[in-house]
mmCIF file of C-alpha atoms in Angstrom:
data_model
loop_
_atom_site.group_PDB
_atom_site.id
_atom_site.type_symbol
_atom_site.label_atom_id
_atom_site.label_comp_id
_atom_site.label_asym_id
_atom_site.label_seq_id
_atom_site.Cartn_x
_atom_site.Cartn_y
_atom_site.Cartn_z
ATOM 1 C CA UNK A 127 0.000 0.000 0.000
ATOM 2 C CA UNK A 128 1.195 3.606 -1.066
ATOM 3 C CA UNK A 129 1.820 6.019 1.937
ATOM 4 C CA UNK A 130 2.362 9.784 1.785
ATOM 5 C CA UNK A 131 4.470 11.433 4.932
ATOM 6 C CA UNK A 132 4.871 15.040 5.632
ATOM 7 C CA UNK A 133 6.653 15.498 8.718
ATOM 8 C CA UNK A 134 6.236 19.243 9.356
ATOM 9 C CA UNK A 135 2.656 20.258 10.697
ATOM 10 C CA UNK A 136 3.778 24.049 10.893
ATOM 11 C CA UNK A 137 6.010 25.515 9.053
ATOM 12 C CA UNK A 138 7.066 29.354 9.341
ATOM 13 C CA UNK A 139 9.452 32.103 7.367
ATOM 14 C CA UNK A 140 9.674 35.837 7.159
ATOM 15 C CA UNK A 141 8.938 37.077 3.792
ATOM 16 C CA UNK A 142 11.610 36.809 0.995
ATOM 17 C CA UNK A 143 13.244 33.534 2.983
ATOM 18 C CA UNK A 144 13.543 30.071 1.535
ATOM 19 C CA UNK A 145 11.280 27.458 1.920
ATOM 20 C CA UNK A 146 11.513 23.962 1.406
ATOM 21 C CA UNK A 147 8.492 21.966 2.303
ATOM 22 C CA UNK A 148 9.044 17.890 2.839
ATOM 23 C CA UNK A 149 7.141 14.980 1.152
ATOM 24 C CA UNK A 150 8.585 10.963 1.352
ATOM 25 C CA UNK A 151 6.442 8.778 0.046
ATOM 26 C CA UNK A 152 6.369 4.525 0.143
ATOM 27 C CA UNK A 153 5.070 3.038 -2.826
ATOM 28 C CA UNK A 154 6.628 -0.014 -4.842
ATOM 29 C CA UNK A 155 5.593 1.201 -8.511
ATOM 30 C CA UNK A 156 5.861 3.979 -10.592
ATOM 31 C CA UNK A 157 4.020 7.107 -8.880
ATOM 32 C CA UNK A 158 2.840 10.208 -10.107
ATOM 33 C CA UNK A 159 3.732 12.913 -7.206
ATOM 34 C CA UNK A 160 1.564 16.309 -6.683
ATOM 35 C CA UNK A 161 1.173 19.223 -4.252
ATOM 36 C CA UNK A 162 -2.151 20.612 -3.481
ATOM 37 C CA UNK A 163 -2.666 23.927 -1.898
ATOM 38 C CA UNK A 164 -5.431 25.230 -0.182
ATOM 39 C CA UNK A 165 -5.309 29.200 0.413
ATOM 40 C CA UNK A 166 -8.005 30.306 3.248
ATOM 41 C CA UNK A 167 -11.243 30.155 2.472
ATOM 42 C CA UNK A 168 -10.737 28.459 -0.674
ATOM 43 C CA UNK A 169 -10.883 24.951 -2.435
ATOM 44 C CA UNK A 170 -8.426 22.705 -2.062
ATOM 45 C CA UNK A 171 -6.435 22.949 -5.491
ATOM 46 C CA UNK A 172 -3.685 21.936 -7.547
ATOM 47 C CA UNK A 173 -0.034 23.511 -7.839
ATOM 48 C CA UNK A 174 1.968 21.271 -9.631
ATOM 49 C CA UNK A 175 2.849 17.632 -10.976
ATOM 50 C CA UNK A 176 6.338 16.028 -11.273
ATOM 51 C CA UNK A 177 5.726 15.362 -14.817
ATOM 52 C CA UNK A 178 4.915 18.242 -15.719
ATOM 53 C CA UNK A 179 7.902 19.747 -14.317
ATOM 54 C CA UNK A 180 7.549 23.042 -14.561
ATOM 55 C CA UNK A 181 7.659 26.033 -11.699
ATOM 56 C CA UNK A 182 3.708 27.280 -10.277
ATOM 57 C CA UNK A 183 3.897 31.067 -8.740
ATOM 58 C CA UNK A 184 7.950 30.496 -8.558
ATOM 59 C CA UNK A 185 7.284 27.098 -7.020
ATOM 60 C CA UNK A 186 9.365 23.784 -7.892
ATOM 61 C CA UNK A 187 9.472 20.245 -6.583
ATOM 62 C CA UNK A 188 11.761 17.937 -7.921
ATOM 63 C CA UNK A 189 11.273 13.815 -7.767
ATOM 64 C CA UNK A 190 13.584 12.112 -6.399
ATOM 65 C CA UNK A 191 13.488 8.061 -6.763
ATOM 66 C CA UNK A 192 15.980 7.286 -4.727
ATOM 67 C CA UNK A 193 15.057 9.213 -1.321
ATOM 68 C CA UNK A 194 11.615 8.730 -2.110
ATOM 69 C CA UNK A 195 10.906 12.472 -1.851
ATOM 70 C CA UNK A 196 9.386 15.193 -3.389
ATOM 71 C CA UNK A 197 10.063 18.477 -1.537
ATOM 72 C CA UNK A 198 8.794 21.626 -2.496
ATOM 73 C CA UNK A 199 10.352 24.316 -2.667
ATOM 74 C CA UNK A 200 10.539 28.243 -3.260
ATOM 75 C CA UNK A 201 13.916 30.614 -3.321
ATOM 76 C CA UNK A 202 11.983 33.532 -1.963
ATOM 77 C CA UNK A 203 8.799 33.135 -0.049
ATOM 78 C CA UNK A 204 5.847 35.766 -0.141
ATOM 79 C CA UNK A 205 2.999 36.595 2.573
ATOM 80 C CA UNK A 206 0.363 35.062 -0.287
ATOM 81 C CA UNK A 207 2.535 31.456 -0.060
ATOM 82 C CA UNK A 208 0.693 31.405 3.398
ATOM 83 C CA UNK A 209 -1.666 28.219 3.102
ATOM 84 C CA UNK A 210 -1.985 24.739 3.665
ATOM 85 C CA UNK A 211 -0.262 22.133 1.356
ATOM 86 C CA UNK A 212 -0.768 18.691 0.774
ATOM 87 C CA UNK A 213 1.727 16.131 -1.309
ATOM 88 C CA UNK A 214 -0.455 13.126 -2.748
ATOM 89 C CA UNK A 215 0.507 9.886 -4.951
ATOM 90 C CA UNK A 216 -1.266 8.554 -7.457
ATOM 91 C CA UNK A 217 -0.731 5.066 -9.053
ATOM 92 C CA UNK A 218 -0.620 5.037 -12.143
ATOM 93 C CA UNK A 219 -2.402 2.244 -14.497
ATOM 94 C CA UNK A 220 -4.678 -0.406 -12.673
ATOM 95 C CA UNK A 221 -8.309 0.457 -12.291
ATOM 96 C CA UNK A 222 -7.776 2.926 -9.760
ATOM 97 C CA UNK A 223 -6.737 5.451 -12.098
ATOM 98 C CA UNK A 224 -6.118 8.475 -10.778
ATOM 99 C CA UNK A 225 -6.610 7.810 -6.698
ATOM 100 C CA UNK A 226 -5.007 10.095 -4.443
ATOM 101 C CA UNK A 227 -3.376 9.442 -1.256
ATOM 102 C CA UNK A 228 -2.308 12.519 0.791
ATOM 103 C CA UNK A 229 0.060 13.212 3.528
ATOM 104 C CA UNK A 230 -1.328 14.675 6.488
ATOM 105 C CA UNK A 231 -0.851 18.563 5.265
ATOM 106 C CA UNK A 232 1.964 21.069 6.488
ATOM 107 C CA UNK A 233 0.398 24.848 7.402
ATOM 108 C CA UNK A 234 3.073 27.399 5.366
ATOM 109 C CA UNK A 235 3.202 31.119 7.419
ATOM 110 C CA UNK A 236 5.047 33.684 5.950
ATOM 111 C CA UNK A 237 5.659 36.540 7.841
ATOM 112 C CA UNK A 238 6.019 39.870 6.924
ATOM 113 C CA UNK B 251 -16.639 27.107 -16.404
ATOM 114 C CA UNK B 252 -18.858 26.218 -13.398
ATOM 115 C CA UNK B 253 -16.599 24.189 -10.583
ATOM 116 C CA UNK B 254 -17.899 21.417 -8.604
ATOM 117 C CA UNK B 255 -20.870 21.689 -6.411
ATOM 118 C CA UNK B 256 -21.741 20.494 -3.087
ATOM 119 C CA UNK B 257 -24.385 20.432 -0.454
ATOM 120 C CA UNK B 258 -25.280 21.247 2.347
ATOM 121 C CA UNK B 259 -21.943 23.078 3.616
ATOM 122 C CA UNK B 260 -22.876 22.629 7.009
ATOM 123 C CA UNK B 261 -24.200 20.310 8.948
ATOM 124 C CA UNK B 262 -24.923 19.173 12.728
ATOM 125 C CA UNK B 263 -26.397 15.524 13.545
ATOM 126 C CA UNK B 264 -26.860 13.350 16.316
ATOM 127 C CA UNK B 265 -25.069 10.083 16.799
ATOM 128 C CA UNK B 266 -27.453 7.406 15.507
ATOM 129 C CA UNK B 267 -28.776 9.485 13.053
ATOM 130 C CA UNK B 268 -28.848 9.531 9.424
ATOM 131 C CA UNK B 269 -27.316 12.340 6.692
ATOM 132 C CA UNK B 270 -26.836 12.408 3.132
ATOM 133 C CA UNK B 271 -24.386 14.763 0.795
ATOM 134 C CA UNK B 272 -25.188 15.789 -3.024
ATOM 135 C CA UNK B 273 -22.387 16.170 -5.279
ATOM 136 C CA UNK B 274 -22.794 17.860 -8.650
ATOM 137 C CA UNK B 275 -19.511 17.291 -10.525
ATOM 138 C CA UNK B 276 -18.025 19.854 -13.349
ATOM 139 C CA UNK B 277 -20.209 19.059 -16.543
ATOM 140 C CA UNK B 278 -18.571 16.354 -18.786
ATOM 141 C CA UNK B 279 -16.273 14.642 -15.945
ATOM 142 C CA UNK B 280 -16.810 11.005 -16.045
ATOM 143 C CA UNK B 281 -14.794 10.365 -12.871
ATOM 144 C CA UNK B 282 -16.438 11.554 -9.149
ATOM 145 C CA UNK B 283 -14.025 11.007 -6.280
ATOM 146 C CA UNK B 284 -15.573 11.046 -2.681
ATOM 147 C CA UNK B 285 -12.782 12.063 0.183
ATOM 148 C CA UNK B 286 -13.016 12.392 3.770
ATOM 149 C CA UNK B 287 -11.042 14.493 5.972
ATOM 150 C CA UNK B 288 -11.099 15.202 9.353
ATOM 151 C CA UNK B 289 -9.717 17.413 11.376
ATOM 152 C CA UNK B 290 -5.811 17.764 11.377
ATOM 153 C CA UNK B 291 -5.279 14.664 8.612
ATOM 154 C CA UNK B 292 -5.152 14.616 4.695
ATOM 155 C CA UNK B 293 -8.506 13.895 2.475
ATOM 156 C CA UNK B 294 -8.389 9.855 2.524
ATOM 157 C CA UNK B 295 -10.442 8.487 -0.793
ATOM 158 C CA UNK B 296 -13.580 7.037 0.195
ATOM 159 C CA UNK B 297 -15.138 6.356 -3.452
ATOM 160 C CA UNK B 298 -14.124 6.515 -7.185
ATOM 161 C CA UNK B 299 -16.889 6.552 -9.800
ATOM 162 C CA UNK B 300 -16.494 6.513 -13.561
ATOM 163 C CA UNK B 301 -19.528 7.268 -15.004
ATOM 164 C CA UNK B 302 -22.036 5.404 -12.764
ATOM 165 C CA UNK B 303 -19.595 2.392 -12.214
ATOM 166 C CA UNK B 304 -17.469 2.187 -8.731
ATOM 167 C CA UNK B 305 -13.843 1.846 -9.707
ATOM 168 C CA UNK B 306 -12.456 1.721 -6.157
ATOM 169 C CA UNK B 307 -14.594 2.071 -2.457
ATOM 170 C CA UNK B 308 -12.111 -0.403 -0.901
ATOM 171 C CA UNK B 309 -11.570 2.614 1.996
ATOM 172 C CA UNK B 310 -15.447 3.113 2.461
ATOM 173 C CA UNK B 311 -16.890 1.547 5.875
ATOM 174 C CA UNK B 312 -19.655 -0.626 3.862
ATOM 175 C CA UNK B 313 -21.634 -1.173 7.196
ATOM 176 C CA UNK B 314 -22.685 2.566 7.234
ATOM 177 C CA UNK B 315 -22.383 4.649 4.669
ATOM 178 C CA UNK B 316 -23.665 4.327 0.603
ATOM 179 C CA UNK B 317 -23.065 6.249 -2.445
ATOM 180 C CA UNK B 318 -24.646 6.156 -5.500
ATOM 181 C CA UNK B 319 -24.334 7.890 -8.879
ATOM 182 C CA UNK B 320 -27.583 7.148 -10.743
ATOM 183 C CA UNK B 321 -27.381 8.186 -14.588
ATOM 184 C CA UNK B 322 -23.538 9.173 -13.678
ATOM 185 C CA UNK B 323 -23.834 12.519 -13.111
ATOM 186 C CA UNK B 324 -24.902 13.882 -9.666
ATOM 187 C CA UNK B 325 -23.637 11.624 -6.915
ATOM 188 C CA UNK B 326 -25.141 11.320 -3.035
ATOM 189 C CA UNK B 327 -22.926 10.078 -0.066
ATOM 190 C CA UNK B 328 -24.538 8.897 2.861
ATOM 191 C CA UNK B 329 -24.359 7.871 6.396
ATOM 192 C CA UNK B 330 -26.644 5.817 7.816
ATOM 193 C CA UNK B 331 -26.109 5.321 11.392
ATOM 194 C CA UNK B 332 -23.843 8.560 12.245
ATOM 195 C CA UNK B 333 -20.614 7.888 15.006
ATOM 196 C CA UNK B 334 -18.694 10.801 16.448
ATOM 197 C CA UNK B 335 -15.921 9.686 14.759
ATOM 198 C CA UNK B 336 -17.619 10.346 11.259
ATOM 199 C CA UNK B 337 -17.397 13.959 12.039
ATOM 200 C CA UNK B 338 -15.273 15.482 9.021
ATOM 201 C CA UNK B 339 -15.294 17.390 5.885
ATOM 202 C CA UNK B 340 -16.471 15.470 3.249
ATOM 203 C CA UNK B 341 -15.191 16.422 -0.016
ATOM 204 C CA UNK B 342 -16.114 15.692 -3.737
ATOM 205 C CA UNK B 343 -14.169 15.875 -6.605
ATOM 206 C CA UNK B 344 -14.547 15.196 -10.466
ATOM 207 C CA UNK B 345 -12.093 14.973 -13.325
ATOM 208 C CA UNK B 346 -11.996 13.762 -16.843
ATOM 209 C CA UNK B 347 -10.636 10.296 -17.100
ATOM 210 C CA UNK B 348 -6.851 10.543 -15.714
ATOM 211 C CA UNK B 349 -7.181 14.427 -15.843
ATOM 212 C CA UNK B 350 -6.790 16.278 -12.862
ATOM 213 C CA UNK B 351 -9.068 16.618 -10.029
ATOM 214 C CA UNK B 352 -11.212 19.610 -9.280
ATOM 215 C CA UNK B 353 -12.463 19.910 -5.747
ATOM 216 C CA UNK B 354 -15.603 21.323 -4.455
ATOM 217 C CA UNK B 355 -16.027 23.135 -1.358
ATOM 218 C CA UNK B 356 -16.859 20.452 1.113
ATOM 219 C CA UNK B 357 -19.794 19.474 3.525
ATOM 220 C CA UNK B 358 -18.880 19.796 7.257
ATOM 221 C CA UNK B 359 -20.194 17.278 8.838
ATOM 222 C CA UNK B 360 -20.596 17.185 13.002
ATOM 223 C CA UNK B 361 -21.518 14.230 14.628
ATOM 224 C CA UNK B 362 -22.781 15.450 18.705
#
């Protein structure tokens, strides 16, 4: 069975600091990784996809096989980063085609 | 284009009791996911539908609650006796077939 860990509940940074959010994962196939935000009040949506592998409002996460991460990560953090992310799996093929299993969540506050 | 809609938002029951949830996915998505998350954990899949067909409710506690997805469009979730522990958002979600998943805005569900 896949499993998605997070190990920071709260994470905080003043404004224009690095970030680096952390996401292992346990799965014995070929995953698809993804980070899910959800801003206050809003739906819970989607930032980005390792396959698509491109940078989301100067985001980036990077797969990495090995370590069985995929961190996210931002060079300079703004006050609108502040929100609550999620990194899920999906396994890809099979009949359960696109199910997602999510870590527990990390809160991002960036301070002014 | 009109996002996913959900109903009630809200709402308070009494252990025992019963409750049901009405999805209305985005118009054309084939696939309805039902997720439930409570308080301080990730959305955990309950359901997968494509079309009117389950693809995956491995995760859903079969003695209590039901979904259905009659003419595989609009989709109810219920509950059917209510426990405390059931108390939760319960979130839908739709996508095309693979495609990514657009969340609605949840039904909060307390169980007193």
């Amino acid at each position: 069975a896949q499993r998605v860990t997070q190990p920071e509940k709260l994470l905080s940074v003043f404004k224009g600091a690095p970030v680096e959010l952390k996401c292992n994962y346990s799965y014995s196939g070929s995953p698809e990784l993804f980070w899910y935000v959800q801003y206050s009040r809003q739906r819970l949506q989607l930032l980005l996809r390792h396959i698509s592998r491109e940078s989301i409002k100067g985001f980036t996460a990077d797969l990495n096989k090995g370590e069985t991460s995929f961190h996210l990560k931002k060079p300079f953090a703004q006050e609108e980063d502040s929100a609550m992310y999620y990194c899920a799996l999906s396994t890809a093929g099979g009949t359960s085609y696109g199910k997602l299993t999510f870590g527990q969540g990390t809160i991002l506050t960036v301070h002014p | 284009e009109a996002g996913v809609a959900q109903s009630p938002r809200y709402k308070i029951i009494e252990k025992r009791q019963s409750v049901a949830f009405w999805c209305n996915p985005i118009s054309g998505h084939a696939t309805l996911y039902w997720y439930q998350q409570i308080l301080g954990q990730g959305p955990k899949l309950l359901i997968q539908f494509q079309n009117n067909g389950v693809v995956d409710d491995s995760q859903l506690p079969k003695d209590r609650f039901s979904a259905e997805r009659l003419k595989g469009v609009d989709s109810t979730l219920k509950i059917q006796p209510a426990k405390l522990e059931d108390s939760a958002v319960y979130l839908c979600a739709s996508s095309t077939r693979g495609g990514e998943q657009f969340f609605g805005p949840g039904t909060r569900l307390t169980v007193l």
